[in-house]
Short mmCIF file of C-alpha atoms in Angstrom, two decimals:
data_model
loop_
_atom_site.label_atom_id
_atom_site.label_comp_id
_atom_site.label_asym_id
_atom_site.label_seq_id
_atom_site.Cartn_x
_atom_site.Cartn_y
_atom_site.Cartn_z
CA MET D 153 -12.03 -31.91 0.34
CA ASN D 154 -10.57 -28.92 2.06
CA GLN D 155 -12.23 -25.81 2.34
CA ILE D 156 -10.78 -22.81 0.29
CA TYR D 157 -10.65 -20.21 3.77
CA LYS D 158 -10.72 -16.80 1.66
CA PRO D 159 -10.14 -13.64 4.55
CA HIS D 160 -11.63 -10.70 4.48
CA ASP D 161 -10.18 -7.26 2.81
CA GLU D 162 -11.88 -4.17 4.06
CA TRP D 163 -9.57 -2.31 2.17
CA GLU D 164 -11.11 -4.46 -1.25
CA SER D 165 -12.52 -1.96 -3.84
CA TYR D 166 -15.03 -4.52 -5.08
CA ILE D 167 -17.13 -4.23 -1.72
CA ASP D 168 -18.58 -0.35 -3.19
CA ILE D 169 -19.78 -2.30 -6.25
CA ASP D 170 -21.70 -4.68 -4.17
CA LYS D 171 -22.82 -2.16 -1.48
CA TYR D 172 -23.69 0.87 -3.91
CA GLY D 173 -23.52 -0.89 -6.87
CA LYS D 174 -20.83 1.77 -8.15
CA LEU D 175 -17.59 2.64 -7.44
CA THR D 176 -17.97 5.25 -3.98
CA LEU D 177 -15.48 6.68 -2.07
CA SER D 178 -14.94 4.71 1.00
CA ASN D 179 -11.00 5.67 1.68
CA ILE D 180 -8.92 7.76 2.21
CA GLU D 181 -5.35 8.08 2.45
CA PHE D 182 -3.48 10.79 4.54
CA THR D 183 0.07 12.04 4.19
CA THR D 184 0.65 13.39 7.40
CA THR D 185 4.38 13.59 7.16
CA ASN D 186 7.13 14.73 5.31
CA LEU D 187 9.69 13.60 7.13
CA CYS D 188 11.15 10.41 6.84
CA ASN D 189 14.60 8.64 9.16
CA MET D 190 15.42 7.55 5.47
CA ARG D 191 15.90 8.08 2.16
CA CYS D 192 15.69 3.90 0.14
CA SER D 193 16.65 3.75 -3.04
CA HIS D 194 12.95 2.29 -4.50
CA CYS D 195 11.01 5.04 -2.30
CA ALA D 196 7.81 5.95 -4.72
CA VAL D 197 7.50 10.10 -2.92
CA GLY D 198 11.42 10.85 -2.27
CA PHE D 199 11.60 13.67 -3.75
CA SER D 200 8.31 15.42 -1.59
CA LEU D 201 10.90 14.55 1.91
CA LEU D 202 11.65 17.76 3.89
CA SER D 203 14.27 18.16 6.38
CA LYS D 204 11.88 20.52 8.88
CA GLU D 205 8.17 19.28 9.14
CA LEU D 206 5.18 22.11 7.32
CA PRO D 207 2.26 23.32 9.27
CA ALA D 208 -0.31 20.95 9.76
CA ILE D 209 -3.91 22.34 8.90
CA SER D 210 -5.89 21.79 12.01
CA ALA D 211 -7.34 17.60 12.65
CA ASP D 212 -11.12 19.51 13.32
CA GLU D 213 -10.91 21.25 10.21
CA ILE D 214 -10.08 18.47 8.64
CA ILE D 215 -12.58 16.12 10.29
CA ARG D 216 -15.55 18.27 9.50
CA LYS D 217 -14.44 17.87 5.98
CA LEU D 218 -14.17 13.58 6.59
CA ASP D 219 -17.87 14.19 8.41
CA GLU D 220 -19.53 14.66 5.25
CA VAL D 221 -18.29 11.37 3.46
CA GLU D 222 -20.89 8.99 5.17
CA THR D 223 -19.53 5.75 2.70
CA LEU D 224 -16.28 6.71 4.47
CA ARG D 225 -15.36 2.58 5.39
CA THR D 226 -11.04 2.81 5.93
CA MET D 227 -8.76 4.86 6.31
CA SER D 228 -5.07 4.74 5.73
CA PHE D 229 -1.76 6.83 6.67
CA THR D 230 1.27 7.44 4.82
CA GLY D 231 4.62 10.03 4.38
CA GLY D 232 7.44 10.26 4.85
CA GLU D 233 7.46 8.14 7.94
CA PRO D 234 4.53 8.78 10.00
CA LEU D 235 5.26 8.14 13.51
CA LEU D 236 8.78 9.68 12.91
CA THR D 237 7.99 12.38 15.48
CA LYS D 238 6.06 11.91 18.55
CA LYS D 239 4.83 15.54 18.40
CA GLY D 240 3.61 14.27 15.26
CA VAL D 241 1.89 11.67 16.20
CA ARG D 242 0.40 13.52 18.86
CA ASP D 243 -0.94 16.56 16.97
CA ASN D 244 -1.77 15.04 13.62
CA LEU D 245 -1.92 11.49 13.80
CA LEU D 246 -3.46 10.54 16.80
CA PRO D 247 -6.82 13.09 16.85
CA LEU D 248 -7.55 11.15 12.81
CA LEU D 249 -6.89 7.92 14.68
CA LYS D 250 -9.04 9.34 17.17
CA TYR D 251 -11.97 9.98 15.25
CA ALA D 252 -11.89 6.82 13.11
CA LYS D 253 -12.42 4.56 16.15
CA SER D 254 -15.39 6.03 16.74
CA ARG D 255 -16.60 5.79 13.60
CA GLY D 256 -16.36 2.56 13.45
CA ILE D 257 -13.67 3.07 10.61
CA LYS D 258 -10.66 0.95 10.14
CA THR D 259 -7.15 2.18 9.93
CA GLN D 260 -3.69 1.15 8.78
CA ILE D 261 -0.04 3.17 9.09
CA ASN D 262 2.11 2.80 6.56
CA SER D 263 5.74 2.62 8.53
CA ASN D 264 9.48 1.46 7.97
CA LEU D 265 9.15 0.10 11.48
CA THR D 266 12.94 1.19 12.66
CA LEU D 267 11.56 3.57 15.55
CA PRO D 268 11.68 3.22 19.02
CA MET D 269 8.90 1.06 20.72
CA SER D 270 7.68 3.66 22.24
CA HIS D 271 6.21 5.58 18.99
CA TYR D 272 4.42 2.50 18.39
CA ASP D 273 2.68 2.18 21.51
CA LEU D 274 0.73 5.84 21.21
CA VAL D 275 -1.11 4.22 17.86
CA ALA D 276 -1.72 0.46 18.75
CA PRO D 277 -4.90 0.79 20.72
CA TYR D 278 -6.36 2.92 17.75
CA LEU D 279 -4.84 0.74 15.31
CA ASP D 280 -6.10 -2.18 12.59
CA VAL D 281 -3.28 -2.54 10.40
CA MET D 282 0.33 -2.01 10.73
CA HIS D 283 1.57 -2.17 7.15
CA ILE D 284 5.43 -2.27 6.94
CA SER D 285 7.50 -2.44 3.31
CA HIS D 286 10.13 -5.02 3.56
CA ASN D 287 11.88 -5.15 0.09
CA TRP D 288 15.44 -5.72 1.56
CA CYS D 289 17.43 -8.76 0.55
CA THR D 290 20.23 -8.79 2.78
CA GLU D 291 21.03 -6.53 6.29
CA LYS D 292 23.56 -5.70 3.64
CA GLU D 293 21.57 -4.20 1.22
CA PHE D 294 19.28 -2.40 3.89
CA VAL D 295 22.42 -0.53 5.21
CA GLU D 296 23.69 0.32 1.12
CA THR D 297 20.83 1.56 -0.23
CA GLY D 298 17.78 2.37 2.84
CA PHE D 299 19.50 5.83 2.52
CA ALA D 300 21.53 5.71 -0.94
CA MET D 301 19.15 9.13 -1.09
CA MET D 302 20.42 10.83 2.04
CA ASP D 303 23.07 13.60 1.63
CA LYS D 304 24.33 12.73 5.23
CA THR D 305 24.04 8.92 6.42
CA PRO D 306 23.71 7.53 9.50
CA SER D 307 26.67 5.09 11.54
CA ILE D 308 27.22 1.90 9.54
CA GLU D 309 26.39 0.25 13.29
CA HIS D 310 23.36 2.93 13.81
CA ARG D 311 21.38 1.56 10.03
CA GLY D 312 22.77 -1.68 11.15
CA GLN D 313 20.43 -1.63 14.23
CA LEU D 314 17.43 -0.31 12.89
CA TYR D 315 17.30 -3.23 10.22
CA ARG D 316 16.88 -4.94 13.70
CA ASN D 317 14.49 -3.30 14.71
CA ILE D 318 12.14 -4.22 12.00
CA PHE D 319 12.02 -7.36 12.93
CA ASP D 320 11.97 -6.80 16.47
CA ASN D 321 9.31 -4.79 16.37
CA ALA D 322 7.17 -6.59 14.22
CA ARG D 323 7.34 -9.52 15.95
CA GLU D 324 6.48 -7.53 19.52
CA LEU D 325 3.63 -5.80 17.28
CA SER D 326 2.72 -9.56 16.49
CA LYS D 327 2.66 -10.77 19.78
CA GLY D 328 0.39 -8.28 21.06
CA GLY D 329 -2.55 -8.75 18.80
CA LEU D 330 -1.46 -5.78 16.20
CA PHE D 331 -2.59 -6.78 12.75
CA VAL D 332 0.60 -6.08 11.00
CA SER D 333 1.04 -6.52 7.24
CA ALA D 334 4.28 -6.62 5.42
CA GLU D 335 4.81 -5.97 1.46
CA THR D 336 6.89 -6.28 -0.74
CA MET D 337 6.87 -5.13 -4.23
CA LEU D 338 8.38 -7.87 -7.02
CA ASN D 339 11.33 -6.39 -9.52
CA ARG D 340 14.89 -7.60 -10.78
CA ASN D 341 16.20 -7.07 -7.00
CA THR D 342 13.78 -8.98 -5.03
CA VAL D 343 12.65 -11.80 -6.92
CA PRO D 344 15.90 -13.54 -6.48
CA TYR D 345 15.48 -13.10 -2.42
CA ILE D 346 11.41 -14.11 -2.89
CA GLN D 347 11.77 -17.19 -0.55
CA LYS D 348 13.95 -15.59 2.17
CA ILE D 349 12.21 -12.02 2.42
CA HIS D 350 8.72 -14.56 2.62
CA GLU D 351 10.27 -16.36 4.83
CA GLU D 352 11.00 -13.95 7.13
CA VAL D 353 8.01 -12.07 7.14
CA ALA D 354 6.26 -15.57 8.48
CA ASN D 355 8.52 -16.92 10.56
CA GLU D 356 11.20 -13.88 12.25
CA MET D 357 8.07 -10.55 11.79
CA LEU D 358 5.42 -13.00 12.63
CA CYS D 359 3.47 -11.05 10.68
CA LYS D 360 -0.26 -12.39 10.07
CA ARG D 361 -0.08 -11.08 5.30
CA HIS D 362 2.45 -10.56 2.90
CA GLU D 363 1.40 -8.80 0.45
CA ILE D 364 2.80 -8.70 -2.92
CA HIS D 365 2.76 -5.82 -5.32
CA PRO D 366 4.64 -4.93 -8.61
CA MET D 367 7.61 -2.50 -8.12
CA TYR D 368 6.10 0.89 -8.85
CA ALA D 369 8.58 2.86 -10.70
CA SER D 370 8.40 6.42 -9.99
CA ASP D 371 10.18 8.85 -7.99
CA TYR D 372 13.26 7.42 -6.54
CA ALA D 373 12.65 4.37 -7.84
CA GLU D 374 12.07 5.26 -11.39
CA LYS D 375 15.70 3.84 -12.86
CA MET D 376 14.97 0.31 -10.67
CA GLU D 377 14.96 -2.00 -13.29
CA THR D 378 11.25 -4.27 -13.31
CA ILE D 379 9.79 -7.45 -14.40
CA SER D 380 8.46 -8.54 -17.17
CA LEU D 381 5.14 -10.07 -16.87
CA ASP D 382 6.16 -13.21 -18.01
CA GLU D 383 8.81 -12.84 -14.71
CA TYR D 384 6.28 -11.96 -12.99
CA ARG D 385 3.70 -15.05 -13.50
CA LYS D 386 6.20 -17.20 -12.59
CA VAL D 387 6.91 -15.84 -9.68
CA VAL D 388 4.03 -15.52 -8.19
CA ASN D 389 3.46 -19.20 -8.94
CA TYR D 390 6.73 -20.25 -6.72
CA ILE D 391 5.50 -18.19 -4.02
CA LEU D 392 2.18 -20.48 -3.59
CA ASP D 393 4.37 -23.32 -3.90
CA ILE D 394 6.59 -22.20 -1.38
CA ARG D 395 4.68 -20.36 1.30
CA LYS D 396 4.00 -19.98 4.43
CA ASP D 397 0.63 -20.71 6.92
CA ILE D 398 -0.60 -17.04 6.59
CA TRP D 399 -2.50 -14.62 4.13
CA ILE D 400 -1.18 -14.31 0.60
CA LEU D 401 -2.19 -10.72 -0.85
CA PHE D 402 -1.71 -9.96 -4.48
CA GLY D 403 -2.09 -5.94 -5.28
CA THR D 404 -2.40 -4.94 -8.71
CA LEU D 405 -2.42 -7.95 -9.58
CA PRO D 406 -1.38 -7.24 -13.30
CA PHE D 407 -3.32 -10.51 -14.52
CA TYR D 408 -6.92 -11.15 -15.40
CA ALA D 409 -9.46 -13.33 -16.22
CA CYS D 410 -10.37 -12.10 -19.85
CA SER D 411 -6.90 -12.07 -21.08
CA SER D 412 -6.32 -14.75 -24.22
CA ASN D 413 -3.19 -15.88 -22.38
CA GLU D 414 -3.70 -19.37 -20.83
CA GLU D 415 -1.35 -19.36 -18.35
CA ASP D 416 -2.74 -15.99 -17.12
CA LYS D 417 -6.43 -18.26 -16.54
CA LYS D 418 -4.68 -20.94 -15.36
CA LEU D 419 -2.38 -18.67 -12.38
CA LEU D 420 -5.76 -16.63 -11.58
CA ASP D 421 -7.40 -20.17 -11.31
CA ARG D 422 -4.59 -21.88 -9.19
CA ILE D 423 -5.08 -18.51 -6.51
CA LYS D 424 -9.18 -18.75 -7.00
CA LEU D 425 -8.27 -22.47 -5.16
CA SER D 426 -5.64 -21.72 -2.57
CA SER D 427 -6.86 -21.24 0.84
CA ASN D 428 -6.10 -17.73 2.46
CA THR D 429 -5.02 -16.15 -0.49
CA THR D 430 -6.67 -12.80 -2.69
CA VAL D 431 -6.23 -10.49 -5.03
CA ARG D 432 -7.21 -6.66 -3.81
CA ASN D 433 -8.61 -4.27 -7.03
CA ASP D 434 -6.45 -1.82 -6.53
CA VAL D 435 -8.08 1.70 -4.12
CA ASP D 436 -6.34 4.44 -6.09
CA GLY D 437 -8.77 6.32 -7.78
CA ARG D 438 -11.21 3.89 -6.89
CA SER D 439 -12.33 3.61 -3.67
CA ARG D 440 -10.10 6.22 -2.55
CA MET D 441 -7.81 9.54 -3.16
CA ASN D 442 -5.27 11.16 -1.01
CA LEU D 443 -5.65 14.35 1.33
CA ASN D 444 -1.87 15.96 2.13
CA ILE D 445 -2.91 17.67 5.45
CA PHE D 446 -0.25 20.44 5.15
CA SER D 447 -1.22 21.97 1.80
CA GLY D 448 -5.09 20.16 0.89
CA ASP D 449 -4.62 18.58 -2.06
CA ILE D 450 -6.31 15.80 -3.13
CA SER D 451 -4.72 13.25 -5.41
CA VAL D 452 -5.09 9.96 -6.86
CA SER D 453 -2.38 8.65 -4.62
CA ASP D 454 0.53 9.84 -2.53
CA PHE D 455 2.56 9.11 -5.20
CA SER D 456 -0.05 9.97 -8.89
CA ASP D 457 0.66 9.58 -11.92
CA ASP D 458 1.04 12.44 -12.67
CA GLY D 459 1.68 14.71 -9.68
CA LYS D 460 -1.59 17.05 -10.26
CA SER D 461 -3.26 17.90 -7.48
CA LEU D 462 -7.68 17.61 -8.42
CA GLY D 463 -8.44 19.57 -5.84
CA ASN D 464 -8.00 20.90 -2.87
CA ILE D 465 -10.72 20.63 0.63
CA LYS D 466 -9.99 24.10 1.53
CA ASN D 467 -12.69 25.08 -1.09
CA GLU D 468 -14.12 22.25 -2.36
CA SER D 469 -15.81 18.23 -0.44
CA LEU D 470 -14.30 15.94 -0.61
CA ASN D 471 -17.66 14.20 -2.60
CA SER D 472 -17.31 16.62 -5.91
CA ILE D 473 -13.16 16.65 -5.79
CA TYR D 474 -14.13 12.45 -6.35
CA SER D 475 -17.28 12.72 -8.70
CA ARG D 476 -14.80 15.29 -11.20
CA TRP D 477 -12.12 13.11 -10.58
CA LEU D 478 -14.38 10.05 -11.88
CA ASP D 479 -15.08 12.10 -14.74
CA THR D 480 -11.40 12.27 -16.15
CA ASN D 481 -9.77 10.62 -19.06
CA ILE D 482 -7.59 8.80 -17.10
CA SER D 483 -10.28 7.67 -14.68
CA LYS D 484 -12.32 6.53 -17.29
CA SER D 485 -9.21 4.64 -19.12
CA ILE D 486 -8.74 1.97 -16.38
CA ASN D 487 -12.53 2.31 -15.42
CA CYS D 488 -13.58 -1.60 -15.74
CA HIS D 489 -15.89 -3.54 -15.03
CA CYS D 490 -16.05 -7.28 -14.78
CA PRO D 491 -18.81 -8.52 -12.73
CA ALA D 492 -18.24 -12.25 -13.56
CA VAL D 493 -14.95 -12.77 -11.50
CA LYS D 494 -15.25 -9.16 -8.95
CA CYS D 495 -12.71 -7.27 -11.16
CA LEU D 496 -12.31 -3.89 -11.50
CA GLY D 497 -9.44 -4.50 -14.48
CA SER D 498 -5.42 -2.41 -14.19
CA ASN D 499 -4.84 0.97 -12.12
CA VAL D 500 -2.52 4.13 -13.20
CA ILE D 501 0.40 2.46 -12.91
CA VAL D 502 0.59 -1.06 -13.78
CA LYS D 503 -1.69 -0.46 -16.99
CA ASN D 504 1.42 2.06 -18.37
CA MET D 505 3.84 -0.79 -17.32
CA TYR D 506 2.31 -3.69 -18.91
CA TYR D 507 -0.48 -2.23 -20.68
CA PRO D 508 -0.08 1.37 -22.29
CA LYS D 509 -2.12 0.30 -24.70
CA THR D 510 -4.75 -1.31 -23.81
CA GLU D 511 -7.83 0.53 -22.63
CA PHE D 512 -9.38 -0.85 -19.79
CA VAL D 513 -13.63 -0.03 -20.56
CA SER D 514 -16.32 -2.78 -19.33
CA GLY D 515 -17.50 -4.52 -22.33
CA SER D 516 -14.42 -4.17 -24.34
CA VAL D 517 -12.84 -7.41 -23.41
CA LYS D 518 -15.10 -10.97 -23.96
#
């Protein structure tokens, strides 16, 4: 019998349960820019994007706040497009990446990967994971919808080149030894193309991992059509049927071991018995908070469910803001823990999308 291999996921929230016995602030996600060279119709932060960058809080001030979080294990950087301007990379991104490196903290940048390679060369020596989104069914779709919310779009030729850059950059970074992870959101649009997308991720981009997530119907994407739980279960089984030999990570998988649905249990058993395949307990609001480096505001994620700030680092510590979050009604409604299967239940968005009447509370389901 072949040995079942499960790779280690540094962004897994359950690591904190094992280490500290409770949810713990171990991950900070930074919004490091409000600029982007695209305006994707599925973007979860599209309405917050700007045409001119705001002044940022100094890296030294942010680092002083990070020094107070002794449990910090991972840091993620998002935007906008975090690598859009080399000035932004030098002033805002590199100081935090170098700080993380000095503490042994693992890092991830979320990028659309369309820029010249020189932008990625700046951060590659300090970076652990280059995280990209690949929700494009065809180049034509990228050209038409990747700039759908932009007032003045680049030429079709330029947009097509940006699409080809994604493949070329991913391949070059992967060959250079960087861990490139591509995320695909399951929705009515991507599901019919999921085999094509997966094969591109594995064979053309040479990614080490393919992440599969629900579509977050937020911001620009609020009118995009999500799939039902039955459809979701079916496509996950299909992915396991056609998968290539790379790590498959199911993030915020909307199926749980406590389900009374036998098909849910069969699917979870299949994932458990599949080598190089993992399910991630969502980090947003559990082990992670988002820090906006321009305002200092802290939220559950870069697109928090209610859009409200939980606090601000200018007048409060990250640890105290995190403690207050855990005491909110929203946090308590998803604060579920089953040690038998190391499950932390749903996140806010998946709960609202698929389980609006379910309370995820430890011990409530047997």
